[in-house]
Amino acid sequence: MQLEIPKQLENYIGGEFVKPSNNSYLDNINPAIGEVYGQIPNSNSDDVENAVTAAKKAFPEWSATSTETRFRILNRIADLIDENHDALALAETNDNGKPLWLSKEVDIPRASSNFRFFATAIMNFSSESHAMENNAFNITLRQPVGVVGCISPWNLPLYLFTWKIAPALAAGNCVIAKPSEVTPVTAYLLAKISREAGLPEGVLNILHGDGPNCGEAIVKHPSIKAISFTGSTRAGAQIASIAAPMFKKLSLELGGKNPSIIFADCDWKKMLFNTIRSSFGNQGQICLCSSRILIESSVYEKFKADFIPWAQKLNNGDPLLATSKQGAIVSKAHFEKVLGCIELAKQEGGKILCGGNSVKVSGRCENGYFIQPTIIEGLGPNCRTNQEEIFGPVVTLQPFDTIEEALQLANATDYGLACTIWTQDISKANHVAAKIESGIVWINCWLHRDLRTPFGGIKNSGVGREGGWDALKFFTEAKNVCTQY
Ligand code: NAD
């Protein structure tokens, strides 16, 4: 199949590509060149209504299809993602500004893995039974929820979009999905792929638009029974305030302020390589990135001596070039926000050890939104720089003397998404892992993902878990049937 991208994207409702009901569009900007290069529907509650009608119509048949049929179609979607790997990677990079090599190596392969994983998972998903006294037993049926909403952010566009859609479809739901308005194109292409793969019309509906008009209309719609959301803590709180009184199922994957705890006895080379990745990968725009690096005092200066020159070598460049280690920041608004955070860090007394500025990339990208990898020291745990999510290529360094102090610093924010611990002392590592306030802990690795494991955060980083059985449980309702014989 040929994946063509029109200048003006359309919504995908009931198996058809349609214009937004109000005929209103939003600009889509390539952040590496700072120019509008397309338009997307500015959808509203009327479009959501149309999508819900299509999804409700499709639900009885889709929810009754055999798991084997769903397995086959989801695998076919995965195959088509792989077959169109290069076109999808290019679309992702043009929308998001991330280096093309990263889209090729990470984003697109993971999107097909998501479909393949949940295609297989649904074949193995089984109901529980509990035998009990007095000649009785329970069977817990797991039935699809119905019409569900999936709303995703811009940082890993197709990767996170499919991470929600695949389990929802596998479990037999019909989906109303909205990608970020900042990175809509691969979601549009996924609609083409789903149609080609034979997903029946109305089972997956993809709407484009912003949060307040389109996203909130999805959250508010009474026929949409579950909302799976990944994005900012601010939007998550707003969504919860609407959905909770409607008793919708809610999965909220929100922001982070993740610590990386580096002990003197770690495997230094491995730690350095991965701390560079966890600090600046995808320009620091991964919810799992370490933004607060905590270093045992005895190796604090050594860490600076090794880490800073490496960060300085991460050149910002045209995302289409294989030599560019860092791409563009996703949008002008986010670029300005990140630069504002660096200014705030200076005002708070932080010392910029490297970076701290925007970068002008010559040629095609001279108007793009690029920021140097930035390292800051001299700030305590309670300042805004160490409390608020920046979500860019900016990290702070803080020294610690004891395990208790490391834990205190690590736990000193309202967030609790991910944490990385570097030490060769596995007892110490597990002691810290048990005490850390975080949904995900990596010991001597980072972003080493097994799709079967529970994924999500605590505190202001969210509610619920994605991945493996957790995702299939979220997208199904448990119904317990007790029989006495
Ligand atoms: P965002 O909250 O601005 O937007 C996310 C999505 O929600 C977009 O599709 C947006 O249009 C929509 N939206 C915004 N307001 C809405 C509302 N009131 N109702 C319904 N939908 C609404 O987030 P973003 O800027 O796109 O993404 C960055 C954020 O996402 C960061 O905070 C990052 O930490 C977080 N994130 C979290 C995870 C995780 O797994 N925990 C993963 C990736 C990103």
Short mmCIF file of C-alpha atoms and ligand atoms in Angstrom, two decimals:
data_model
loop_
_atom_site.label_atom_id
_atom_site.label_comp_id
_atom_site.label_asym_id
_atom_site.label_seq_id
_atom_site.Cartn_x
_atom_site.Cartn_y
_atom_site.Cartn_z
CA MET A 1 0.00 0.00 0.00
CA GLN A 2 1.04 3.59 -0.62
CA LEU A 3 0.82 5.94 2.38
CA GLU A 4 0.12 9.39 1.03
CA ILE A 5 -0.19 12.36 3.35
CA PRO A 6 -2.62 15.02 2.12
CA LYS A 7 -2.03 18.67 3.07
CA GLN A 8 -5.35 18.62 4.93
CA LEU A 9 -5.89 15.58 7.15
CA GLU A 10 -9.34 14.10 7.73
CA ASN A 11 -11.02 12.34 10.60
CA TYR A 12 -11.63 8.60 10.32
CA ILE A 13 -15.20 7.77 11.33
CA GLY A 14 -17.17 4.62 10.55
CA GLY A 15 -14.51 3.44 8.10
CA GLU A 16 -14.61 6.68 6.07
CA PHE A 17 -12.27 9.66 5.88
CA VAL A 18 -14.39 12.74 6.59
CA LYS A 19 -13.95 16.48 7.03
CA PRO A 20 -14.65 18.03 10.44
CA SER A 21 -18.31 18.99 10.82
CA ASN A 22 -17.47 22.69 11.36
CA ASN A 23 -15.03 22.71 8.43
CA SER A 24 -12.46 24.29 10.73
CA TYR A 25 -8.77 23.34 10.71
CA LEU A 26 -5.64 23.80 12.83
CA ASP A 27 -2.15 24.32 11.42
CA ASN A 28 0.39 21.53 11.68
CA ILE A 29 3.96 22.76 12.06
CA ASN A 30 7.24 20.98 11.39
CA PRO A 31 9.28 22.07 14.44
CA ALA A 32 12.65 21.46 12.80
CA ILE A 33 11.94 24.12 10.19
CA GLY A 34 9.39 26.20 12.09
CA GLU A 35 6.90 26.17 9.20
CA VAL A 36 3.30 25.16 8.69
CA TYR A 37 3.25 22.12 6.44
CA GLY A 38 -0.30 20.86 6.78
CA GLN A 39 -3.65 21.22 8.46
CA ILE A 40 -5.68 19.01 10.75
CA PRO A 41 -9.40 18.94 11.62
CA ASN A 42 -10.35 21.15 14.55
CA SER A 43 -12.97 18.62 15.63
CA ASN A 44 -15.63 19.25 18.25
CA SER A 45 -18.49 17.49 20.05
CA ASP A 46 -20.43 16.97 16.78
CA ASP A 47 -17.58 14.89 15.37
CA VAL A 48 -17.34 12.98 18.63
CA GLU A 49 -21.09 12.30 18.41
CA ASN A 50 -20.68 10.92 14.87
CA ALA A 51 -17.77 8.74 15.94
CA VAL A 52 -19.69 7.40 18.94
CA THR A 53 -22.67 6.53 16.70
CA ALA A 54 -20.35 4.58 14.37
CA ALA A 55 -18.62 2.85 17.28
CA LYS A 56 -21.90 1.86 18.95
CA LYS A 57 -23.11 0.39 15.68
CA ALA A 58 -19.92 -1.66 15.29
CA PHE A 59 -19.71 -2.85 18.88
CA PRO A 60 -22.15 -5.82 18.94
CA GLU A 61 -20.39 -7.56 16.07
CA TRP A 62 -16.82 -6.65 17.02
CA SER A 63 -17.24 -7.67 20.67
CA ALA A 64 -18.59 -11.03 19.47
CA THR A 65 -15.77 -11.80 17.02
CA SER A 66 -13.54 -14.70 17.98
CA THR A 67 -10.25 -13.83 19.64
CA GLU A 68 -8.60 -15.57 16.73
CA THR A 69 -10.14 -13.09 14.27
CA ARG A 70 -8.97 -10.17 16.40
CA PHE A 71 -5.52 -11.80 16.67
CA ARG A 72 -5.33 -12.03 12.88
CA ILE A 73 -6.43 -8.46 12.18
CA LEU A 74 -4.16 -6.92 14.83
CA ASN A 75 -1.21 -8.89 13.50
CA ARG A 76 -2.04 -7.70 10.00
CA ILE A 77 -1.95 -4.09 11.28
CA ALA A 78 1.46 -4.81 12.83
CA ASP A 79 2.72 -6.26 9.53
CA LEU A 80 1.51 -3.20 7.60
CA ILE A 81 3.23 -0.88 10.10
CA ASP A 82 6.46 -2.80 9.47
CA GLU A 83 5.96 -2.72 5.70
CA ASN A 84 5.52 1.06 5.87
CA HIS A 85 8.28 1.57 8.42
CA ASP A 86 10.23 4.21 6.50
CA ALA A 87 7.23 6.33 5.52
CA LEU A 88 5.89 6.27 9.09
CA ALA A 89 9.30 7.14 10.57
CA LEU A 90 9.64 10.11 8.23
CA ALA A 91 6.14 11.31 9.07
CA GLU A 92 6.90 11.02 12.79
CA THR A 93 10.11 12.99 12.47
CA ASN A 94 8.52 15.75 10.38
CA ASP A 95 5.74 16.13 12.95
CA ASN A 96 7.78 15.83 16.11
CA GLY A 97 11.30 17.04 15.31
CA LYS A 98 12.97 13.90 16.69
CA PRO A 99 15.93 12.47 14.77
CA LEU A 100 14.86 10.17 11.95
CA TRP A 101 17.20 7.43 13.23
CA LEU A 102 15.27 7.49 16.52
CA SER A 103 11.87 7.23 14.82
CA LYS A 104 13.25 4.31 12.80
CA GLU A 105 14.90 2.50 15.70
CA VAL A 106 12.37 3.10 18.45
CA ASP A 107 9.01 4.70 17.65
CA ILE A 108 7.80 2.73 14.66
CA PRO A 109 9.11 -0.73 15.65
CA ARG A 110 7.45 -0.28 19.03
CA ALA A 111 4.13 0.62 17.38
CA SER A 112 4.03 -2.71 15.52
CA SER A 113 5.21 -4.54 18.67
CA ASN A 114 2.26 -3.07 20.57
CA PHE A 115 -0.21 -4.62 18.10
CA ARG A 116 1.64 -7.93 17.95
CA PHE A 117 1.93 -8.12 21.73
CA PHE A 118 -1.78 -7.51 22.44
CA ALA A 119 -2.86 -9.73 19.53
CA THR A 120 -1.05 -12.57 21.28
CA ALA A 121 -2.07 -11.47 24.77
CA ILE A 122 -5.80 -11.70 24.02
CA MET A 123 -5.32 -15.29 22.82
CA ASN A 124 -3.85 -16.08 26.25
CA PHE A 125 -6.17 -13.97 28.42
CA SER A 126 -8.20 -16.35 30.57
CA SER A 127 -11.00 -15.95 33.06
CA GLU A 128 -10.45 -16.79 36.71
CA SER A 129 -12.42 -19.31 38.69
CA HIS A 130 -12.67 -19.76 42.45
CA ALA A 131 -14.07 -22.96 43.90
CA MET A 132 -15.69 -22.49 47.31
CA GLU A 133 -17.42 -24.36 50.12
CA ASN A 134 -20.99 -25.69 49.94
CA ASN A 135 -20.76 -26.96 46.36
CA ALA A 136 -20.23 -23.63 44.69
CA PHE A 137 -17.78 -22.06 42.29
CA ASN A 138 -17.21 -18.63 40.79
CA ILE A 139 -16.25 -17.76 37.26
CA THR A 140 -15.12 -14.20 36.63
CA LEU A 141 -16.08 -13.21 33.11
CA ARG A 142 -14.07 -10.44 31.47
CA GLN A 143 -16.29 -8.57 29.03
CA PRO A 144 -15.36 -5.60 26.83
CA VAL A 145 -16.30 -2.22 28.30
CA GLY A 146 -18.02 -0.94 25.13
CA VAL A 147 -16.98 2.31 23.48
CA VAL A 148 -13.75 3.64 24.98
CA GLY A 149 -11.69 6.81 24.54
CA CYS A 150 -7.91 6.87 24.01
CA ILE A 151 -6.10 10.23 24.20
CA SER A 152 -2.35 10.46 23.70
CA PRO A 153 0.49 13.05 23.79
CA TRP A 154 3.08 14.26 21.29
CA ASN A 155 6.33 12.91 22.65
CA LEU A 156 6.11 9.31 21.35
CA PRO A 157 3.17 9.79 19.00
CA LEU A 158 2.45 6.45 17.28
CA TYR A 159 4.20 4.47 20.02
CA LEU A 160 1.84 5.68 22.77
CA PHE A 161 -1.25 5.92 20.57
CA THR A 162 -0.98 2.22 19.66
CA TRP A 163 -0.07 1.28 23.25
CA LYS A 164 -3.67 2.21 24.14
CA ILE A 165 -5.54 1.30 20.98
CA ALA A 166 -4.11 -2.22 20.61
CA PRO A 167 -5.29 -3.58 24.00
CA ALA A 168 -8.63 -1.79 23.68
CA LEU A 169 -9.32 -3.43 20.30
CA ALA A 170 -7.91 -6.80 21.37
CA ALA A 171 -10.33 -6.88 24.30
CA GLY A 172 -13.29 -6.34 21.94
CA ASN A 173 -14.00 -2.64 22.46
CA CYS A 174 -14.74 0.00 19.86
CA VAL A 175 -12.44 2.99 20.12
CA ILE A 176 -12.62 6.76 19.74
CA ALA A 177 -8.98 7.84 19.65
CA LYS A 178 -7.39 11.26 19.54
CA PRO A 179 -3.68 11.85 18.97
CA SER A 180 -2.01 15.06 20.05
CA GLU A 181 -2.87 17.96 17.76
CA VAL A 182 0.88 18.67 17.68
CA THR A 183 1.77 15.29 16.09
CA PRO A 184 -1.27 14.00 14.17
CA VAL A 185 0.11 12.48 10.98
CA THR A 186 1.07 8.93 12.00
CA ALA A 187 -2.36 8.55 13.65
CA TYR A 188 -3.94 9.53 10.32
CA LEU A 189 -1.77 6.93 8.57
CA LEU A 190 -2.74 4.31 11.16
CA ALA A 191 -6.37 4.81 10.07
CA LYS A 192 -5.34 3.95 6.50
CA ILE A 193 -3.44 0.91 7.72
CA SER A 194 -6.34 -0.33 9.89
CA ARG A 195 -8.71 -0.11 6.95
CA GLU A 196 -6.28 -1.99 4.72
CA ALA A 197 -5.82 -4.62 7.43
CA GLY A 198 -9.56 -5.36 7.42
CA LEU A 199 -10.54 -3.83 10.74
CA PRO A 200 -14.34 -3.49 10.37
CA GLU A 201 -15.74 0.01 9.95
CA GLY A 202 -16.59 1.87 13.15
CA VAL A 203 -14.33 -0.30 15.34
CA LEU A 204 -11.56 2.30 15.37
CA ASN A 205 -12.43 5.97 14.90
CA ILE A 206 -9.66 8.56 14.88
CA LEU A 207 -10.47 12.20 15.53
CA HIS A 208 -8.11 15.14 15.27
CA GLY A 209 -8.31 18.30 17.30
CA ASP A 210 -7.17 20.04 20.44
CA GLY A 211 -7.72 19.19 24.09
CA PRO A 212 -10.43 21.66 25.10
CA ASN A 213 -12.71 21.12 22.05
CA CYS A 214 -12.12 17.56 20.94
CA GLY A 215 -10.43 15.84 23.89
CA GLU A 216 -12.92 17.11 26.45
CA ALA A 217 -15.87 16.20 24.22
CA ILE A 218 -14.57 12.61 24.24
CA VAL A 219 -14.20 12.65 28.02
CA LYS A 220 -17.69 14.15 28.50
CA HIS A 221 -19.58 11.83 26.17
CA PRO A 222 -21.88 9.64 28.29
CA SER A 223 -21.60 6.64 25.94
CA ILE A 224 -17.81 6.49 26.25
CA LYS A 225 -17.35 4.28 29.28
CA ALA A 226 -13.59 4.33 29.82
CA ILE A 227 -10.85 6.88 29.19
CA SER A 228 -7.22 5.94 28.76
CA PHE A 229 -5.19 9.14 28.86
CA THR A 230 -1.48 9.87 28.64
CA GLY A 231 -0.33 13.46 28.97
CA SER A 232 0.28 16.22 31.46
CA THR A 233 -0.75 16.11 35.11
CA ARG A 234 -2.68 19.34 34.52
CA ALA A 235 -4.87 17.82 31.77
CA GLY A 236 -5.14 14.57 33.75
CA ALA A 237 -6.63 16.45 36.71
CA GLN A 238 -9.12 18.21 34.44
CA ILE A 239 -10.13 14.88 32.82
CA ALA A 240 -10.53 13.22 36.23
CA SER A 241 -12.77 16.07 37.40
CA ILE A 242 -15.13 15.43 34.45
CA ALA A 243 -14.98 11.63 34.27
CA ALA A 244 -15.01 10.69 37.97
CA PRO A 245 -18.57 11.92 38.70
CA MET A 246 -19.69 10.03 35.57
CA PHE A 247 -18.12 6.85 37.07
CA LYS A 248 -16.02 6.17 34.00
CA LYS A 249 -13.06 3.84 34.19
CA LEU A 250 -9.94 5.99 34.10
CA SER A 251 -6.33 5.25 33.36
CA LEU A 252 -4.11 8.31 33.75
CA GLU A 253 -0.44 8.22 32.74
CA LEU A 254 0.89 11.64 33.67
CA GLY A 255 4.05 13.69 34.21
CA GLY A 256 7.23 12.87 36.05
CA LYS A 257 10.30 14.36 37.71
CA ASN A 258 12.36 11.22 37.72
CA PRO A 259 15.48 10.75 39.81
CA SER A 260 18.54 8.83 38.74
CA ILE A 261 20.55 7.73 41.81
CA ILE A 262 24.22 7.14 41.14
CA PHE A 263 26.31 5.36 43.78
CA ALA A 264 30.13 5.41 43.70
CA ASP A 265 30.31 1.62 43.25
CA CYS A 266 28.34 1.47 39.99
CA ASP A 267 29.54 0.16 36.63
CA TRP A 268 30.77 3.60 35.61
CA LYS A 269 30.88 3.17 31.84
CA LYS A 270 27.45 1.61 31.63
CA MET A 271 26.01 4.23 33.98
CA LEU A 272 27.44 7.12 31.97
CA PHE A 273 26.22 5.80 28.62
CA ASN A 274 22.71 5.26 29.97
CA THR A 275 22.56 8.50 31.95
CA ILE A 276 23.28 10.38 28.74
CA ARG A 277 20.41 8.49 27.11
CA SER A 278 18.04 8.94 30.05
CA SER A 279 18.81 12.66 30.29
CA PHE A 280 18.73 13.73 26.67
CA GLY A 281 17.05 10.95 24.65
CA ASN A 282 14.31 12.41 22.42
CA GLN A 283 15.52 15.86 23.60
CA GLY A 284 14.53 14.88 27.17
CA GLN A 285 10.91 14.59 26.05
CA ILE A 286 10.22 11.10 27.39
CA CYS A 287 8.10 10.81 30.51
CA LEU A 288 10.69 8.32 31.83
CA CYS A 289 13.71 10.59 31.35
CA SER A 290 15.78 11.27 34.45
CA SER A 291 15.60 14.99 35.14
CA ARG A 292 17.17 14.97 38.62
CA ILE A 293 20.54 13.24 38.80
CA LEU A 294 21.57 12.42 42.36
CA ILE A 295 25.26 11.53 42.74
CA GLU A 296 27.18 10.14 45.71
CA SER A 297 29.45 12.99 46.91
CA SER A 298 32.69 11.01 46.59
CA VAL A 299 32.22 10.75 42.80
CA TYR A 300 30.36 14.02 42.18
CA GLU A 301 33.34 15.82 40.58
CA LYS A 302 34.35 12.72 38.60
CA PHE A 303 30.77 12.47 37.29
CA LYS A 304 30.84 16.10 36.15
CA ALA A 305 34.22 15.61 34.47
CA ASP A 306 32.90 12.68 32.42
CA PHE A 307 29.26 13.64 31.90
CA ILE A 308 29.57 17.28 30.80
CA PRO A 309 31.96 16.75 27.84
CA TRP A 310 29.78 13.88 26.61
CA ALA A 311 26.64 16.06 26.77
CA GLN A 312 28.48 18.81 24.90
CA LYS A 313 29.13 16.37 22.07
CA LEU A 314 25.39 15.79 21.51
CA ASN A 315 25.01 18.08 18.53
CA ASN A 316 21.66 19.57 17.59
CA GLY A 317 21.06 19.16 13.88
CA ASP A 318 18.62 18.54 11.07
CA PRO A 319 16.58 15.54 12.28
CA LEU A 320 16.83 13.99 8.83
CA LEU A 321 20.63 13.66 9.13
CA ALA A 322 22.06 10.51 10.68
CA THR A 323 24.78 12.62 12.33
CA SER A 324 22.30 14.68 14.41
CA LYS A 325 22.28 13.38 17.97
CA GLN A 326 19.60 15.86 19.07
CA GLY A 327 16.59 16.98 17.04
CA ALA A 328 14.17 19.86 17.57
CA ILE A 329 11.88 20.60 20.51
CA VAL A 330 8.33 19.67 19.51
CA SER A 331 6.74 23.14 19.21
CA LYS A 332 7.42 26.84 19.60
CA ALA A 333 5.30 26.97 22.75
CA HIS A 334 7.23 24.09 24.33
CA PHE A 335 10.57 25.54 23.17
CA GLU A 336 9.72 28.80 24.93
CA LYS A 337 8.56 26.94 28.02
CA VAL A 338 11.83 25.00 28.30
CA LEU A 339 13.93 28.15 27.79
CA GLY A 340 11.78 29.83 30.46
CA CYS A 341 12.57 26.96 32.85
CA ILE A 342 16.31 27.45 32.23
CA GLU A 343 15.91 31.18 33.02
CA LEU A 344 14.03 30.30 36.20
CA ALA A 345 16.82 27.91 37.23
CA LYS A 346 19.32 30.76 36.88
CA GLN A 347 17.12 33.08 38.92
CA GLU A 348 16.87 30.39 41.59
CA GLY A 349 20.67 30.38 41.85
CA GLY A 350 21.44 27.43 39.57
CA LYS A 351 24.78 27.31 37.81
CA ILE A 352 24.64 26.27 34.15
CA LEU A 353 27.44 23.76 33.61
CA CYS A 354 26.73 23.24 29.94
CA GLY A 355 24.17 24.30 27.35
CA GLY A 356 21.45 26.67 28.54
CA ASN A 357 20.70 28.24 25.18
CA SER A 358 18.76 27.78 22.00
CA VAL A 359 20.74 26.74 18.93
CA LYS A 360 20.57 28.02 15.38
CA VAL A 361 20.95 25.11 12.99
CA SER A 362 22.03 26.32 9.58
CA GLY A 363 20.30 25.61 6.27
CA ARG A 364 16.82 24.09 6.08
CA CYS A 365 16.43 24.19 9.87
CA GLU A 366 17.50 27.77 10.60
CA ASN A 367 14.04 28.64 11.99
CA GLY A 368 13.65 25.40 13.94
CA TYR A 369 13.25 25.06 17.70
CA PHE A 370 16.53 23.62 18.99
CA ILE A 371 17.92 23.72 22.55
CA GLN A 372 21.36 22.58 23.74
CA PRO A 373 21.55 19.73 26.25
CA THR A 374 21.65 21.60 29.54
CA ILE A 375 23.14 20.61 32.91
CA ILE A 376 22.52 22.66 36.04
CA GLU A 377 23.97 22.39 39.56
CA GLY A 378 23.71 24.25 42.83
CA LEU A 379 19.97 23.92 43.41
CA GLY A 380 18.29 22.31 46.43
CA PRO A 381 15.40 19.84 46.27
CA ASN A 382 12.62 22.33 47.00
CA CYS A 383 13.09 24.94 44.27
CA ARG A 384 10.71 24.99 41.31
CA THR A 385 13.42 23.69 38.97
CA ASN A 386 13.65 20.50 41.01
CA GLN A 387 9.91 20.25 41.64
CA GLU A 388 8.22 21.02 38.31
CA GLU A 389 8.36 18.94 35.15
CA ILE A 390 10.42 20.65 32.41
CA PHE A 391 10.16 17.89 29.79
CA GLY A 392 13.15 19.02 27.76
CA PRO A 393 16.92 18.46 27.49
CA VAL A 394 17.57 19.84 30.97
CA VAL A 395 18.89 17.99 34.04
CA THR A 396 20.00 19.06 37.49
CA LEU A 397 22.79 17.52 39.57
CA GLN A 398 22.59 17.11 43.36
CA PRO A 399 25.16 15.38 45.60
CA PHE A 400 24.27 13.04 48.49
CA ASP A 401 26.26 11.36 51.26
CA THR A 402 24.11 8.50 52.55
CA ILE A 403 21.45 6.12 51.24
CA GLU A 404 18.88 7.88 53.43
CA GLU A 405 19.79 11.26 51.95
CA ALA A 406 19.54 9.84 48.42
CA LEU A 407 16.07 8.51 49.21
CA GLN A 408 15.00 11.79 50.77
CA LEU A 409 16.08 13.73 47.67
CA ALA A 410 14.57 11.17 45.30
CA ASN A 411 11.20 11.22 47.05
CA ALA A 412 11.09 15.00 47.47
CA THR A 413 8.59 15.73 44.66
CA ASP A 414 4.88 15.26 44.10
CA TYR A 415 5.65 12.95 41.17
CA GLY A 416 6.38 9.22 41.24
CA LEU A 417 6.76 7.79 37.76
CA ALA A 418 10.21 6.24 37.20
CA CYS A 419 13.56 5.98 38.92
CA THR A 420 16.97 4.60 37.99
CA ILE A 421 19.46 3.22 40.52
CA TRP A 422 23.13 2.65 39.69
CA THR A 423 25.17 0.42 42.02
CA GLN A 424 26.90 -2.95 41.91
CA ASP A 425 25.61 -3.69 45.43
CA ILE A 426 22.37 -5.47 44.63
CA SER A 427 21.20 -5.47 48.27
CA LYS A 428 21.59 -1.71 48.46
CA ALA A 429 19.82 -1.34 45.12
CA ASN A 430 16.86 -3.40 46.26
CA HIS A 431 16.68 -1.57 49.60
CA VAL A 432 16.41 1.74 47.69
CA ALA A 433 13.95 0.24 45.16
CA ALA A 434 11.64 -0.83 48.00
CA LYS A 435 11.67 2.62 49.60
CA ILE A 436 11.43 4.77 46.51
CA GLU A 437 8.08 6.42 45.73
CA SER A 438 7.85 5.41 42.10
CA GLY A 439 5.75 3.13 39.89
CA ILE A 440 8.75 1.97 37.84
CA VAL A 441 12.29 1.28 39.05
CA TRP A 442 15.26 0.37 36.87
CA ILE A 443 18.41 -1.01 38.50
CA ASN A 444 21.51 -0.69 36.33
CA CYS A 445 19.49 -0.04 33.19
CA TRP A 446 17.02 2.45 31.76
CA LEU A 447 13.99 2.09 29.50
CA HIS A 448 14.51 -1.65 29.40
CA ARG A 449 10.88 -2.50 28.71
CA ASP A 450 9.05 -5.80 28.96
CA LEU A 451 5.53 -5.18 27.65
CA ARG A 452 4.09 -7.71 30.14
CA THR A 453 5.03 -5.58 33.18
CA PRO A 454 2.76 -3.00 34.86
CA PHE A 455 3.54 0.48 33.57
CA GLY A 456 2.48 3.65 35.37
CA GLY A 457 3.11 6.06 38.18
CA ILE A 458 2.07 6.96 41.71
CA LYS A 459 1.40 10.34 43.37
CA ASN A 460 0.82 13.04 40.71
CA SER A 461 2.20 10.77 37.98
CA GLY A 462 -1.10 9.01 37.55
CA VAL A 463 -3.65 6.39 38.41
CA GLY A 464 -3.77 2.83 37.05
CA ARG A 465 -1.33 0.71 35.12
CA GLU A 466 -0.90 -0.06 31.44
CA GLY A 467 0.81 -3.08 29.88
CA GLY A 468 0.22 -6.84 29.96
CA TRP A 469 -2.81 -8.12 31.84
CA ASP A 470 -3.28 -4.70 33.47
CA ALA A 471 -4.22 -3.17 30.13
CA LEU A 472 -6.59 -6.02 29.25
CA LYS A 473 -8.18 -5.78 32.69
CA PHE A 474 -8.63 -2.03 32.25
CA PHE A 475 -10.36 -2.50 28.92
CA THR A 476 -12.71 -5.20 30.26
CA GLU A 477 -15.34 -5.32 32.99
CA ALA A 478 -15.14 -8.15 35.49
CA LYS A 479 -18.44 -9.94 36.05
CA ASN A 480 -18.45 -12.62 38.71
CA VAL A 481 -20.87 -15.52 38.23
CA CYS A 482 -21.36 -17.75 41.28
CA THR A 483 -22.98 -21.16 40.72
CA GLN A 484 -24.08 -23.65 43.37
CA TYR A 485 -24.74 -27.21 42.28
P1 NAD B 1 -1.14 17.38 27.24
O1 NAD B 1 -1.75 17.00 28.54
O2 NAD B 1 -1.09 18.81 26.88
O3 NAD B 1 -1.91 16.67 26.03
C1 NAD B 1 -2.02 15.27 25.94
C2 NAD B 1 -3.25 14.93 25.11
O4 NAD B 1 -4.41 15.32 25.82
C3 NAD B 1 -3.33 15.66 23.78
O5 NAD B 1 -3.93 14.81 22.83
C4 NAD B 1 -4.24 16.84 24.09
O6 NAD B 1 -4.91 17.36 22.97
C5 NAD B 1 -5.20 16.22 25.07
N1 NAD B 1 -5.80 17.13 26.03
C6 NAD B 1 -5.28 18.26 26.56
N2 NAD B 1 -6.15 18.80 27.42
C7 NAD B 1 -7.23 17.99 27.45
C8 NAD B 1 -8.47 18.02 28.17
N3 NAD B 1 -8.77 19.00 29.00
N4 NAD B 1 -9.36 17.02 27.95
C9 NAD B 1 -9.06 16.01 27.10
N5 NAD B 1 -7.93 15.95 26.39
C10 NAD B 1 -7.01 16.92 26.58
O7 NAD B 1 0.30 16.70 27.22
P2 NAD B 1 1.42 16.84 26.10
O8 NAD B 1 2.02 18.19 26.25
O9 NAD B 1 0.86 16.41 24.79
O10 NAD B 1 2.46 15.71 26.55
C11 NAD B 1 3.47 15.90 27.47
C12 NAD B 1 3.06 15.38 28.83
O11 NAD B 1 2.73 14.00 28.73
C13 NAD B 1 4.19 15.45 29.84
O12 NAD B 1 3.65 15.91 31.07
C14 NAD B 1 4.64 14.01 29.98
O13 NAD B 1 5.25 13.67 31.20
C15 NAD B 1 3.36 13.28 29.79
N6 NAD B 1 3.60 11.89 29.40
C16 NAD B 1 3.37 10.90 30.31
C17 NAD B 1 3.62 9.57 29.98
C18 NAD B 1 3.37 8.46 30.96
O14 NAD B 1 3.35 7.30 30.54
N7 NAD B 1 3.17 8.73 32.23
C19 NAD B 1 4.09 9.26 28.70
C20 NAD B 1 4.32 10.30 27.80
C21 NAD B 1 4.07 11.61 28.15
#
